[in-house]
Short mmCIF file of C-alpha atoms in Angstrom, two decimals:
data_model
loop_
_atom_site.label_atom_id
_atom_site.label_comp_id
_atom_site.label_asym_id
_atom_site.label_seq_id
_atom_site.Cartn_x
_atom_site.Cartn_y
_atom_site.Cartn_z
CA MET C 1 197.26 4.20 -112.01
CA GLN C 2 200.87 4.86 -111.00
CA PRO C 3 202.00 8.18 -112.47
CA ASP C 4 205.54 8.72 -113.69
CA ILE C 5 205.79 11.92 -111.71
CA LEU C 6 204.06 13.37 -108.67
CA MET C 7 204.55 17.10 -108.24
CA ILE C 8 203.92 18.73 -104.85
CA GLU C 9 203.65 22.46 -105.51
CA ASP C 10 201.28 25.04 -104.02
CA GLU C 11 201.58 27.57 -106.87
CA PRO C 12 198.94 26.41 -109.37
CA ASN C 13 200.34 28.28 -112.35
CA ILE C 14 203.84 26.80 -111.85
CA ALA C 15 202.30 23.36 -111.38
CA GLU C 16 200.24 23.78 -114.53
CA ALA C 17 203.22 24.90 -116.61
CA VAL C 18 205.44 22.06 -115.36
CA ARG C 19 202.75 19.49 -115.95
CA PHE C 20 202.27 20.74 -119.51
CA ILE C 21 205.97 20.65 -120.26
CA LEU C 22 206.54 17.17 -118.86
CA SER C 23 203.30 15.71 -120.25
CA ARG C 24 204.50 16.69 -123.72
CA GLU C 25 207.48 14.42 -123.17
CA GLY C 26 205.07 11.57 -122.63
CA TRP C 27 205.27 11.36 -118.86
CA SER C 28 202.14 11.22 -116.73
CA VAL C 29 202.10 13.89 -114.01
CA ASP C 30 199.89 14.02 -110.90
CA LEU C 31 199.70 17.16 -108.77
CA HIS C 32 199.30 17.68 -105.05
CA PRO C 33 198.84 21.37 -104.00
CA ASP C 34 199.87 21.45 -100.32
CA GLY C 35 202.54 20.33 -97.87
CA ALA C 36 199.78 18.79 -95.78
CA GLY C 37 199.02 15.32 -97.07
CA GLY C 38 202.13 15.37 -99.25
CA ILE C 39 203.70 12.17 -97.91
CA GLU C 40 200.32 10.44 -98.04
CA ALA C 41 200.00 11.46 -101.69
CA ILE C 42 203.45 9.97 -102.47
CA LEU C 43 202.62 6.75 -100.58
CA ALA C 44 199.36 6.41 -102.45
CA ALA C 45 200.70 7.23 -105.93
CA ARG C 46 204.11 5.52 -105.70
CA PRO C 47 205.48 7.65 -108.55
CA ARG C 48 208.79 7.03 -110.28
CA LEU C 49 209.85 10.59 -109.47
CA VAL C 50 208.77 13.24 -106.99
CA ILE C 51 209.09 16.91 -107.79
CA LEU C 52 208.95 18.75 -104.51
CA ASP C 53 208.70 22.48 -103.80
CA LEU C 54 210.81 23.45 -100.74
CA MET C 55 208.54 26.21 -99.41
CA LEU C 56 205.14 24.60 -99.03
CA PRO C 57 202.31 25.65 -96.73
CA ASN C 58 201.63 23.50 -93.67
CA ARG C 59 204.54 21.10 -94.19
CA SER C 60 207.81 22.02 -95.88
CA GLY C 61 209.37 20.13 -98.73
CA THR C 62 212.27 19.24 -96.42
CA GLU C 63 209.89 17.60 -93.93
CA ILE C 64 208.14 15.66 -96.64
CA LEU C 65 211.52 14.50 -97.92
CA GLN C 66 212.48 13.33 -94.45
CA ASP C 67 209.18 11.46 -94.17
CA LEU C 68 209.79 9.78 -97.50
CA ARG C 69 213.37 8.72 -96.71
CA ALA C 70 212.09 7.26 -93.43
CA ALA C 71 209.41 5.15 -95.08
CA ASP C 72 209.35 1.41 -94.17
CA ASP C 73 209.20 0.41 -97.79
CA ALA C 74 212.82 0.67 -98.93
CA ASP C 75 211.93 0.99 -102.63
CA LEU C 76 209.54 3.84 -101.87
CA ALA C 77 212.04 5.51 -99.55
CA ALA C 78 214.54 5.57 -102.39
CA THR C 79 212.20 7.32 -104.84
CA PRO C 80 214.18 9.97 -106.70
CA VAL C 81 213.29 13.51 -105.58
CA LEU C 82 213.83 16.71 -107.53
CA MET C 83 213.58 19.68 -105.17
CA LEU C 84 212.50 23.07 -106.46
CA THR C 85 213.96 25.76 -104.28
CA ALA C 86 214.58 29.45 -104.06
CA ARG C 87 217.61 28.91 -101.93
CA GLY C 88 219.74 26.54 -104.01
CA GLN C 89 219.84 24.02 -101.22
CA THR C 90 217.86 21.08 -99.98
CA GLY C 91 217.49 22.78 -96.63
CA ASP C 92 218.27 19.83 -94.40
CA ASP C 93 221.28 17.88 -93.22
CA GLY C 94 219.48 14.59 -92.70
CA ALA C 95 217.70 14.02 -96.00
CA ARG C 96 219.00 14.98 -99.42
CA ALA C 97 217.15 15.43 -102.67
CA ASP C 98 218.62 13.67 -105.70
CA ALA C 99 218.61 16.87 -107.64
CA VAL C 100 217.86 20.53 -107.00
CA LEU C 101 216.53 23.16 -109.42
CA ALA C 102 216.60 26.77 -108.37
CA LYS C 103 213.62 28.94 -109.20
CA PRO C 104 213.11 30.46 -111.69
CA PHE C 105 214.24 27.52 -113.82
CA ASP C 106 214.63 27.04 -117.52
CA ASN C 107 212.13 24.67 -119.11
CA GLN C 108 214.80 22.92 -121.07
CA GLU C 109 216.83 22.41 -117.89
CA LEU C 110 213.79 21.00 -116.15
CA ARG C 111 213.12 18.61 -119.04
CA ALA C 112 216.76 17.47 -119.13
CA THR C 113 216.95 16.93 -115.36
CA VAL C 114 213.77 14.88 -115.32
CA ARG C 115 214.84 12.85 -118.29
CA ARG C 116 218.14 12.05 -116.57
CA MET C 117 216.41 11.13 -113.32
CA LEU C 118 213.88 8.82 -115.02
CA ALA C 119 216.41 7.18 -117.33
CA MET J 1 216.81 61.08 -86.35
CA PRO J 2 214.07 62.41 -84.04
CA ALA J 3 214.95 61.56 -80.43
CA ARG J 4 212.21 61.13 -77.91
CA ALA J 5 212.29 64.07 -75.57
CA ALA J 6 212.53 63.56 -71.87
CA THR J 7 209.14 63.28 -70.26
CA VAL J 8 209.65 64.30 -66.69
CA LEU J 9 208.11 67.70 -65.97
CA THR J 10 207.90 68.56 -69.64
CA GLY J 11 204.11 68.44 -69.20
CA THR J 12 204.29 70.78 -66.27
CA ARG J 13 206.18 73.33 -68.29
CA ILE J 14 203.73 73.02 -71.15
CA ARG J 15 200.85 73.61 -68.71
CA GLU J 16 202.63 76.59 -67.04
CA ARG J 17 203.30 78.18 -70.39
CA ARG J 18 199.70 77.64 -71.62
CA LEU J 19 198.25 79.10 -68.43
CA ALA J 20 200.62 82.05 -68.67
CA MET J 21 199.22 82.71 -72.12
CA ALA J 22 195.64 82.27 -70.83
CA ARG J 23 195.00 79.71 -73.55
CA ARG J 24 192.47 76.87 -73.26
CA GLN J 25 193.61 73.29 -73.36
CA ALA J 26 191.17 72.53 -76.19
CA ASP J 27 192.54 75.38 -78.37
CA ILE J 28 196.14 74.28 -77.93
CA ALA J 29 195.24 70.62 -78.56
CA ARG J 30 193.38 71.51 -81.75
CA ALA J 31 196.23 73.64 -82.97
CA VAL J 32 198.77 70.80 -82.61
CA GLY J 33 196.46 68.05 -83.89
CA ILE J 34 195.84 66.03 -80.71
CA SER J 35 192.81 65.56 -78.49
CA PRO J 36 192.28 67.79 -75.44
CA ALA J 37 192.22 64.62 -73.30
CA TYR J 38 195.63 63.64 -74.56
CA LEU J 39 197.05 67.10 -73.94
CA ASN J 40 195.60 66.89 -70.42
CA LEU J 41 197.53 63.63 -69.85
CA ILE J 42 200.71 65.23 -71.25
CA GLU J 43 200.32 68.26 -69.02
CA HIS J 44 200.08 66.00 -66.01
CA ASN J 45 203.21 64.17 -67.07
CA ARG J 46 201.32 60.96 -67.71
CA ARG J 47 202.26 60.67 -71.36
CA PRO J 48 205.56 61.01 -73.13
CA VAL J 49 205.98 63.78 -75.66
CA GLY J 50 207.81 63.04 -78.91
CA ALA J 51 210.20 65.59 -80.37
CA ASP J 52 207.80 66.41 -83.23
CA LEU J 53 204.97 67.18 -80.86
CA ILE J 54 207.25 69.26 -78.65
CA ALA J 55 208.16 71.31 -81.69
CA ARG J 56 204.50 71.89 -82.62
CA LEU J 57 203.63 72.75 -79.03
CA ALA J 58 206.53 75.14 -78.80
CA GLU J 59 205.41 76.90 -81.94
CA VAL J 60 201.84 77.31 -80.67
CA LEU J 61 203.02 78.35 -77.20
CA GLU J 62 205.51 80.74 -78.83
CA VAL J 63 208.59 79.43 -77.03
CA PRO J 64 211.78 77.76 -78.33
CA PRO J 65 211.40 73.92 -78.23
CA ASP J 66 214.31 73.69 -75.83
CA GLU J 67 212.34 75.76 -73.34
CA LEU J 68 209.86 72.91 -73.11
CA ALA J 69 212.06 69.86 -73.46
CA GLU J 70 215.61 70.73 -72.61
CA GLY J 71 217.81 73.02 -70.64
CA ARG J 72 216.28 72.39 -67.29
CA GLU J 73 218.20 70.63 -64.57
CA GLU J 74 215.43 68.17 -63.80
CA VAL J 75 215.31 67.03 -67.37
CA ARG J 76 219.02 66.36 -67.31
CA ILE J 77 218.64 64.52 -63.99
CA ALA J 78 215.93 62.39 -65.52
CA ALA J 79 218.16 61.70 -68.52
CA LEU J 80 220.96 60.57 -66.24
CA ARG J 81 218.61 58.29 -64.33
CA GLU J 82 217.47 56.77 -67.62
CA ALA J 83 221.09 56.21 -68.57
CA ALA J 84 221.79 54.55 -65.22
CA ALA J 85 218.76 52.28 -65.57
CA HIS J 86 219.84 50.89 -68.93
CA PRO J 87 220.42 47.14 -68.86
CA VAL J 88 223.89 47.63 -70.27
CA ALA J 89 224.98 48.96 -66.87
CA VAL J 90 225.53 45.40 -65.70
CA GLY J 91 227.54 45.11 -62.49
CA THR J 92 227.87 48.84 -61.96
CA VAL J 93 225.95 50.67 -59.31
CA PRO J 94 225.74 54.35 -60.19
CA GLU J 95 225.52 56.70 -57.21
CA LEU J 96 221.98 57.81 -57.84
CA ASP J 97 221.86 59.88 -54.69
CA GLN J 98 224.71 62.03 -56.02
CA ILE J 99 223.24 62.81 -59.42
CA THR J 100 222.61 66.46 -58.58
CA GLU J 101 226.14 66.94 -57.33
CA PHE J 102 227.57 65.14 -60.37
CA LEU J 103 225.54 67.40 -62.67
CA ALA J 104 226.64 70.53 -60.86
CA ARG J 105 230.31 69.65 -60.60
CA PHE J 106 230.72 68.08 -64.02
CA PRO J 107 228.18 69.65 -66.42
CA GLY J 108 230.37 68.82 -69.41
CA TRP J 109 230.78 65.15 -68.50
CA SER J 110 227.07 64.94 -67.65
CA GLY J 111 226.15 66.33 -71.04
CA LEU J 112 228.47 63.86 -72.75
CA LEU J 113 226.95 60.94 -70.80
CA ILE J 114 223.44 62.03 -71.66
CA ALA J 115 224.36 62.44 -75.32
CA HIS J 116 225.91 58.95 -75.39
CA ALA J 117 222.86 57.39 -73.71
CA ARG J 118 220.53 59.05 -76.19
CA ARG J 119 222.67 58.05 -79.12
CA GLY J 120 222.72 54.49 -77.74
CA ALA J 121 218.91 54.50 -77.45
CA GLY J 122 218.61 55.69 -81.03
CA LEU J 123 221.07 53.07 -82.26
CA GLU J 124 219.15 50.38 -80.38
CA ARG J 125 215.97 51.35 -82.16
CA GLN J 126 217.75 51.19 -85.50
CA LEU J 127 219.30 47.86 -84.59
CA VAL J 128 215.94 46.37 -83.74
CA ASP J 129 214.45 47.75 -86.93
CA LEU J 130 217.18 46.55 -89.22
CA SER J 131 217.52 43.20 -87.44
CA ASP J 132 213.78 42.70 -87.88
CA ARG J 133 213.84 43.58 -91.51
CA MET J 134 216.97 41.83 -92.65
CA THR J 135 216.92 38.56 -90.75
CA ARG J 136 213.55 37.73 -89.30
CA ASP J 137 210.91 39.78 -90.96
CA PRO J 138 208.25 37.41 -92.18
CA TYR J 139 206.95 40.12 -94.47
CA LEU J 140 210.18 40.44 -96.36
CA LEU J 141 210.64 36.67 -96.63
CA THR J 142 207.06 36.11 -97.72
CA THR J 143 207.20 38.95 -100.23
CA LEU J 144 210.44 37.74 -101.78
CA HIS J 145 209.01 34.23 -102.03
CA GLU J 146 205.91 35.66 -103.70
CA VAL J 147 208.03 37.55 -106.25
CA LEU J 148 210.09 34.45 -106.98
CA SER J 149 207.00 32.27 -107.42
CA ALA J 150 205.40 34.75 -109.80
CA VAL J 151 208.64 35.15 -111.80
CA THR J 152 209.04 31.37 -112.01
CA SER J 153 205.53 30.98 -113.31
CA VAL J 154 205.90 33.84 -115.79
CA ARG J 155 209.19 32.50 -117.10
CA SER J 156 207.98 28.94 -117.59
CA THR J 157 204.64 29.93 -119.02
CA ALA J 158 206.11 32.46 -121.44
CA ALA J 159 208.69 29.94 -122.58
CA ILE J 160 205.95 27.42 -123.28
CA LEU J 161 204.12 29.95 -125.47
CA VAL J 162 207.30 30.85 -127.33
CA GLU J 163 209.15 27.58 -127.57
CA GLU J 164 206.66 24.74 -127.50
CA GLY J 165 205.30 25.01 -131.06
CA GLU J 166 201.71 24.00 -131.64
CA ILE J 167 199.50 24.53 -128.60
CA SER J 168 195.74 24.12 -128.59
CA ALA J 169 193.67 27.27 -128.34
CA GLU J 170 192.30 26.21 -124.97
CA TRP J 171 195.79 25.76 -123.45
CA ARG J 172 197.03 28.94 -125.12
CA GLN J 173 194.10 30.88 -123.56
CA ARG J 174 194.80 29.33 -120.20
CA PHE J 175 198.46 30.26 -120.27
CA HIS J 176 197.63 33.81 -121.31
CA ALA J 177 195.25 34.06 -118.36
CA ASN J 178 197.97 32.72 -116.07
CA LEU J 179 200.44 35.28 -117.39
CA HIS J 180 197.96 38.03 -116.83
CA GLN J 181 197.28 36.85 -113.28
CA ASP J 182 200.99 36.49 -112.46
CA SER J 183 201.86 39.89 -113.90
CA GLN J 184 199.21 41.54 -111.74
CA ARG J 185 200.53 39.70 -108.74
CA LEU J 186 204.05 40.71 -109.56
CA SER J 187 203.22 44.39 -109.89
CA LEU J 188 201.35 44.34 -106.55
CA THR J 189 204.15 42.62 -104.78
CA ALA J 190 206.90 44.67 -106.40
CA GLN J 191 205.06 47.87 -105.47
CA ALA J 192 204.81 46.78 -101.85
CA LEU J 193 208.46 45.68 -101.83
CA VAL J 194 209.73 48.98 -103.21
CA ALA J 195 207.72 50.96 -100.65
CA TYR J 196 209.09 48.70 -97.93
CA LEU J 197 212.75 48.99 -99.02
CA ASP J 198 212.36 52.73 -99.47
CA SER J 199 211.34 53.02 -95.85
CA PHE J 200 214.68 51.64 -94.70
CA GLU J 201 216.11 55.12 -94.74
CA ALA J 202 213.38 56.73 -92.67
CA GLU J 203 213.03 55.93 -88.99
CA GLY J 204 209.51 55.66 -87.66
CA GLN J 205 207.95 55.49 -91.14
CA ALA J 206 205.27 52.94 -92.01
CA THR J 207 206.79 50.00 -93.79
CA THR J 208 204.68 46.94 -94.40
CA PRO J 209 201.13 47.34 -95.71
CA GLN J 210 199.87 46.35 -92.25
CA GLU J 211 202.00 49.04 -90.59
CA GLU J 212 200.89 51.54 -93.22
CA VAL J 213 197.27 50.77 -92.43
CA GLU J 214 197.93 51.04 -88.73
CA ALA J 215 199.54 54.50 -89.19
CA TRP J 216 196.56 55.47 -91.33
CA LEU J 217 194.13 54.36 -88.66
CA ALA J 218 196.05 56.32 -86.02
CA GLU J 219 195.76 59.64 -87.89
CA PRO J 220 194.59 62.09 -85.21
CA GLY J 221 191.26 63.76 -85.61
CA VAL J 222 190.25 61.88 -88.76
CA ALA J 223 187.18 59.69 -88.33
CA ASP J 224 187.18 58.15 -91.79
CA PRO J 225 190.48 58.68 -93.54
CA ASP J 226 190.54 57.98 -97.23
CA PRO J 227 192.25 54.66 -98.13
CA GLY J 228 193.32 56.39 -101.31
CA ASP J 229 195.94 58.18 -99.24
CA LEU J 230 197.83 54.95 -98.77
CA THR J 231 200.81 54.25 -101.03
CA SER J 232 200.44 50.54 -101.87
CA ASP J 233 197.59 48.59 -103.41
CA ALA J 234 197.93 45.97 -100.67
CA ALA J 235 197.52 48.59 -97.97
CA ARG J 236 194.55 50.12 -99.77
CA ALA J 237 192.87 46.71 -100.04
CA MET J 238 193.46 46.00 -96.34
CA ALA J 239 192.15 49.41 -95.38
CA ALA J 240 189.03 48.97 -97.56
CA ASP J 241 188.26 45.67 -95.82
CA LEU J 242 188.82 47.30 -92.46
CA LEU J 243 186.55 50.23 -93.29
CA ALA J 244 183.83 47.86 -94.49
CA GLY J 245 183.98 46.05 -91.14
CA LEU J 246 183.88 49.36 -89.24
CA LEU J 247 180.85 50.49 -91.24
CA ASP J 248 179.04 47.18 -90.52
CA ASP J 249 179.78 47.64 -86.83
CA ARG J 250 178.52 51.24 -86.90
CA ASP J 251 175.30 50.07 -88.54
CA ALA J 252 174.84 47.44 -85.85
CA LEU J 253 175.62 49.80 -82.96
CA SER J 254 175.36 53.54 -83.55
CA ASP J 255 177.58 56.20 -81.98
CA ARG J 256 174.50 57.64 -80.28
CA ALA J 257 173.28 54.38 -78.74
CA LEU J 258 176.77 53.64 -77.51
CA THR J 259 177.49 57.01 -75.93
CA GLU J 260 174.04 57.23 -74.34
CA ALA J 261 174.50 53.88 -72.63
CA ILE J 262 177.93 54.62 -71.18
CA PRO J 263 176.95 56.71 -68.11
CA ALA J 264 174.90 53.80 -66.78
CA ALA J 265 177.80 51.36 -67.15
CA GLY J 266 179.67 52.35 -64.01
CA THR J 267 182.85 54.32 -63.28
CA PRO J 268 185.06 53.59 -65.09
CA PRO J 269 182.53 52.30 -67.59
CA ASP J 270 182.35 48.50 -67.71
CA PRO J 271 182.11 47.22 -71.30
CA VAL J 272 180.51 43.97 -70.14
CA ARG J 273 177.72 45.87 -68.40
CA LEU J 274 177.50 48.12 -71.40
CA ALA J 275 177.04 45.15 -73.73
CA ALA J 276 174.34 43.68 -71.44
CA ARG J 277 172.56 47.01 -71.27
CA LEU J 278 172.65 47.44 -75.03
CA GLY J 279 171.71 43.81 -75.66
CA GLN J 280 174.64 43.56 -78.02
CA PRO J 281 177.50 41.03 -78.28
CA LEU J 282 180.55 42.03 -76.24
CA ASP J 283 182.94 41.73 -79.20
CA LEU J 284 180.85 44.29 -81.13
CA VAL J 285 180.82 46.67 -78.17
CA ILE J 286 184.61 46.34 -77.76
CA ARG J 287 185.23 47.04 -81.43
CA ARG J 288 182.91 50.06 -81.34
CA LEU J 289 184.58 51.42 -78.23
CA ALA J 290 187.97 51.21 -79.89
CA ASP J 291 186.55 52.85 -83.00
CA LEU J 292 184.65 55.72 -81.36
CA ARG J 293 186.86 56.20 -78.30
CA PRO J 294 184.02 57.89 -76.35
CA GLU J 295 184.26 59.46 -72.90
CA GLY J 296 185.91 56.94 -70.59
CA PHE J 297 187.64 55.20 -73.49
CA GLN J 298 189.94 57.97 -74.81
CA GLY J 299 193.15 56.63 -76.25
CA ALA J 300 191.74 53.12 -76.55
CA GLY J 301 193.54 50.57 -78.69
CA LEU J 302 192.49 47.17 -79.95
CA LEU J 303 194.28 43.95 -80.72
CA VAL J 304 192.54 41.07 -82.46
CA CYS J 305 194.07 37.65 -83.03
CA ASP J 306 192.89 34.40 -84.58
CA GLY J 307 193.07 30.98 -82.98
CA SER J 308 196.71 30.60 -83.99
CA GLY J 309 197.64 33.73 -82.10
CA VAL J 310 198.40 35.75 -85.21
CA LEU J 311 197.34 39.36 -84.84
CA THR J 312 194.76 40.25 -87.48
CA LEU J 313 194.17 43.79 -86.31
CA ARG J 314 196.49 46.11 -84.38
CA ARG J 315 195.16 49.51 -83.44
CA ALA J 316 197.58 51.13 -81.05
CA ALA J 317 196.44 52.53 -77.73
CA GLN J 318 198.02 55.81 -76.74
CA GLY J 319 201.40 55.03 -75.21
CA PHE J 320 201.21 51.27 -75.90
CA ALA J 321 204.16 50.44 -78.10
CA LEU J 322 203.38 47.77 -80.62
CA PRO J 323 206.11 45.46 -81.86
CA ARG J 324 206.60 44.88 -85.53
CA PRO J 325 203.95 42.75 -87.24
CA GLY J 326 204.50 39.08 -86.57
CA ASP J 327 205.81 39.75 -83.06
CA SER J 328 203.91 39.78 -79.79
CA CYS J 329 204.21 38.93 -76.10
CA ALA J 330 202.85 35.60 -74.93
CA LEU J 331 201.78 37.21 -71.65
CA TRP J 332 199.27 39.59 -73.23
CA PRO J 333 195.87 38.74 -71.71
CA LEU J 334 194.61 38.49 -75.27
CA TYR J 335 196.19 35.03 -75.42
CA HIS J 336 194.84 34.01 -72.06
CA ALA J 337 191.36 34.77 -73.44
CA LEU J 338 191.88 32.25 -76.23
CA ALA J 339 191.97 29.52 -73.55
CA VAL J 340 188.70 30.59 -71.92
CA PRO J 341 186.28 31.61 -74.71
CA GLN J 342 183.19 33.61 -73.84
CA VAL J 343 184.72 34.87 -70.59
CA ALA J 344 185.68 38.52 -70.31
CA LEU J 345 189.05 38.94 -68.65
CA ALA J 346 189.99 42.30 -67.08
CA ARG J 347 193.67 42.83 -66.23
CA ILE J 348 195.84 45.84 -65.59
CA VAL J 349 199.16 45.34 -67.38
CA VAL J 350 202.45 47.16 -67.03
CA THR J 351 204.96 47.56 -69.82
CA PRO J 352 208.75 47.51 -69.28
CA ASP J 353 208.88 51.30 -69.28
CA GLY J 354 206.51 51.37 -66.33
CA ARG J 355 203.35 52.43 -68.11
CA ALA J 356 200.10 50.80 -67.01
CA PHE J 357 197.09 49.96 -69.10
CA ARG J 358 193.64 48.57 -68.40
CA THR J 359 192.83 45.67 -70.69
CA LEU J 360 189.67 43.73 -71.37
CA SER J 361 190.10 40.50 -73.36
CA PHE J 362 187.40 38.32 -74.78
CA ALA J 363 187.43 35.31 -77.10
CA GLN J 364 184.62 33.72 -79.01
CA ARG J 365 184.19 30.70 -81.19
CA ARG J 366 182.15 30.25 -84.32
CA GLN J 367 181.52 27.68 -87.01
CA PRO J 368 180.95 29.61 -90.25
CA LEU J 369 180.65 26.42 -92.32
CA GLY J 370 178.19 24.67 -90.02
CA LEU J 371 178.45 21.60 -87.82
CA ASP J 372 180.92 19.86 -90.11
CA GLY J 373 183.08 22.91 -90.58
CA PRO J 374 186.09 24.00 -88.56
CA LEU J 375 185.76 25.66 -85.16
CA LEU J 376 187.29 29.13 -85.37
CA THR J 377 188.40 31.19 -82.40
CA GLU J 378 189.02 34.90 -82.34
CA ALA J 379 190.13 37.01 -79.40
CA LEU J 380 190.03 40.76 -78.85
CA MET J 381 191.89 42.89 -76.31
CA LEU J 382 190.74 46.44 -75.58
CA ILE J 383 193.63 48.50 -74.22
CA LEU J 384 193.10 51.68 -72.27
CA PRO J 385 195.73 54.03 -70.78
CA PHE J 386 195.68 53.75 -67.00
CA ASP J 387 195.98 56.90 -64.97
CA GLY J 388 198.35 56.76 -62.07
CA PRO J 389 201.11 54.34 -61.03
CA PRO J 390 200.66 50.66 -61.82
CA PRO J 391 199.04 48.66 -58.98
CA ASP J 392 201.16 45.96 -57.32
CA ASP J 393 199.24 43.17 -58.94
CA ALA J 394 199.60 44.59 -62.46
CA LEU J 395 200.67 41.95 -64.97
CA PRO J 396 204.17 42.62 -66.33
CA ILE J 397 204.11 42.30 -70.09
CA GLY J 398 206.42 43.23 -72.91
CA PRO J 399 206.36 44.10 -76.63
CA ALA J 400 208.12 40.98 -77.92
CA CYS J 401 210.88 38.79 -76.49
CA ARG J 402 213.61 40.10 -78.77
CA ILE J 403 213.11 43.72 -77.72
CA CYS J 404 212.00 43.12 -74.14
CA PRO J 405 214.37 43.65 -71.20
CA ARG J 406 212.56 41.38 -68.76
CA ALA J 407 215.25 38.73 -68.20
CA ASP J 408 213.32 36.64 -65.74
CA CYS J 409 210.14 36.28 -67.79
CA PRO J 410 208.66 32.76 -67.69
CA ALA J 411 207.32 33.17 -71.18
CA ARG J 412 210.62 34.22 -72.76
CA ARG J 413 211.22 32.22 -75.96
CA GLU J 414 214.41 33.89 -77.18
CA PRO J 415 217.05 36.21 -75.77
CA SER J 416 216.64 39.97 -76.06
CA ILE J 417 219.00 41.74 -78.36
CA LEU J 418 218.90 44.73 -76.07
CA VAL J 419 220.24 43.00 -72.99
CA PRO J 420 223.78 41.62 -72.75
CA GLN J 421 223.68 37.83 -72.56
CA GLY J 422 223.75 36.71 -68.97
CA GLY J 423 223.34 40.25 -67.81
CA GLN J 424 220.93 41.82 -65.48
CA ALA J 425 217.85 43.41 -66.92
CA GLN J 426 215.25 45.81 -65.64
CA ARG J 427 217.24 47.56 -63.03
CA SER J 428 214.93 49.75 -61.08
CA LEU J 429 215.72 53.09 -59.65
#
């Protein structure tokens, strides 16, 4: 089943907290815990929104974002991406996230950003 | 800032003074906390002597430190030669054959030049250290990322518990457990970070947990130092793992069995023959030799890396300068061994400062999860100080590209910060 949101985040406690917060809003949230296999997880799930950590093991959030934007399927390539970053930047000149949240983030801000992106 | 004292003939003066006092090498060595074998190397000018050790030796030999390290013409000549050899002297050709005359005619200018060269060397060391820490140090970046991740988790989880209203007991319990876990992680990381940042002020002090453990391992004359002496929990945990491995190795191959087998292993003793004679795996024999450092293996060091080339153990050999954790030289035979598992590779290597070392590298593969599991490779390199000048076919190696002056190295992956761009490096005298 297609989830509303796919979150790619290697920190399990952050992923659990985010999933709890967003699930309470009625959105379905799938998790993928590693940079490796990240783009495959997006292609398989075809979520309405991707929440992507920038610093992931094996493959960075930036690289996954580049892979996504280069997908043959134009609809999939245009999937909105919310990047979670420690650096306040998307980290790449070629591919841009639709929104960026700097860690540590406020739960209300997270909720509001996702609501806006899924509207 | 402790400056490294000049090495030329310092050892001879130490020896002369000791003999004049009719003192035994072993007594002096014990008094200053080094091995008699190491003092022997120092006395024959085969090992450099740091300023701290000079001070201890001077105290035991009842002479002012300057008597051993400074104030002699030959020391000043050596210092001038060192200054002339520095890569910064691009395009200039100092008149090396007139050093003595220069020193005699212009003692003031000579002293100023030596002082500037030494100050420059000290600043270079600081530059490397700070550059490592502030811009490239994977330890600092990883630690900060770890802190941020834990803080993010704590903030979101705590906010859920406070702001989200009704939460089931199961979820509440889970979030409490997560908070507990993250707070422990935060305290560990913060502790390590504070110790690390504190060390910025002190040159030559252990910084990362790995460096702290390395310094702990290098304590002279202590067979089994107490990990409790270490300052951070991370370093203590690493040291405990290391000690457990050492104890397993000692159970598998005792000190006695090892030392008794050495005389029949040739001169100098051949670890491969030793392993065959003992009927033990070569990697175990190498680790035990680096641990026990028996006759024929004094001053031994050990490097271990995994299949990705990351060093998992760094035990310094006497005189072999290790770069900061995360850095290494692609020319180390250790990495050659990764390409030819199960083959022991013996090479004599020479470092940029002209010191030679015997090395023995060996890699092995294993499949800890069975046939379907991953194939893991690990390589070891035993490093032994080499007496005498480096042979012509010695392999030139370095510490790490950024702090290596070998400009024409085929394995260079980035410019050295110690050599002017486009300049000449490694001028020889």
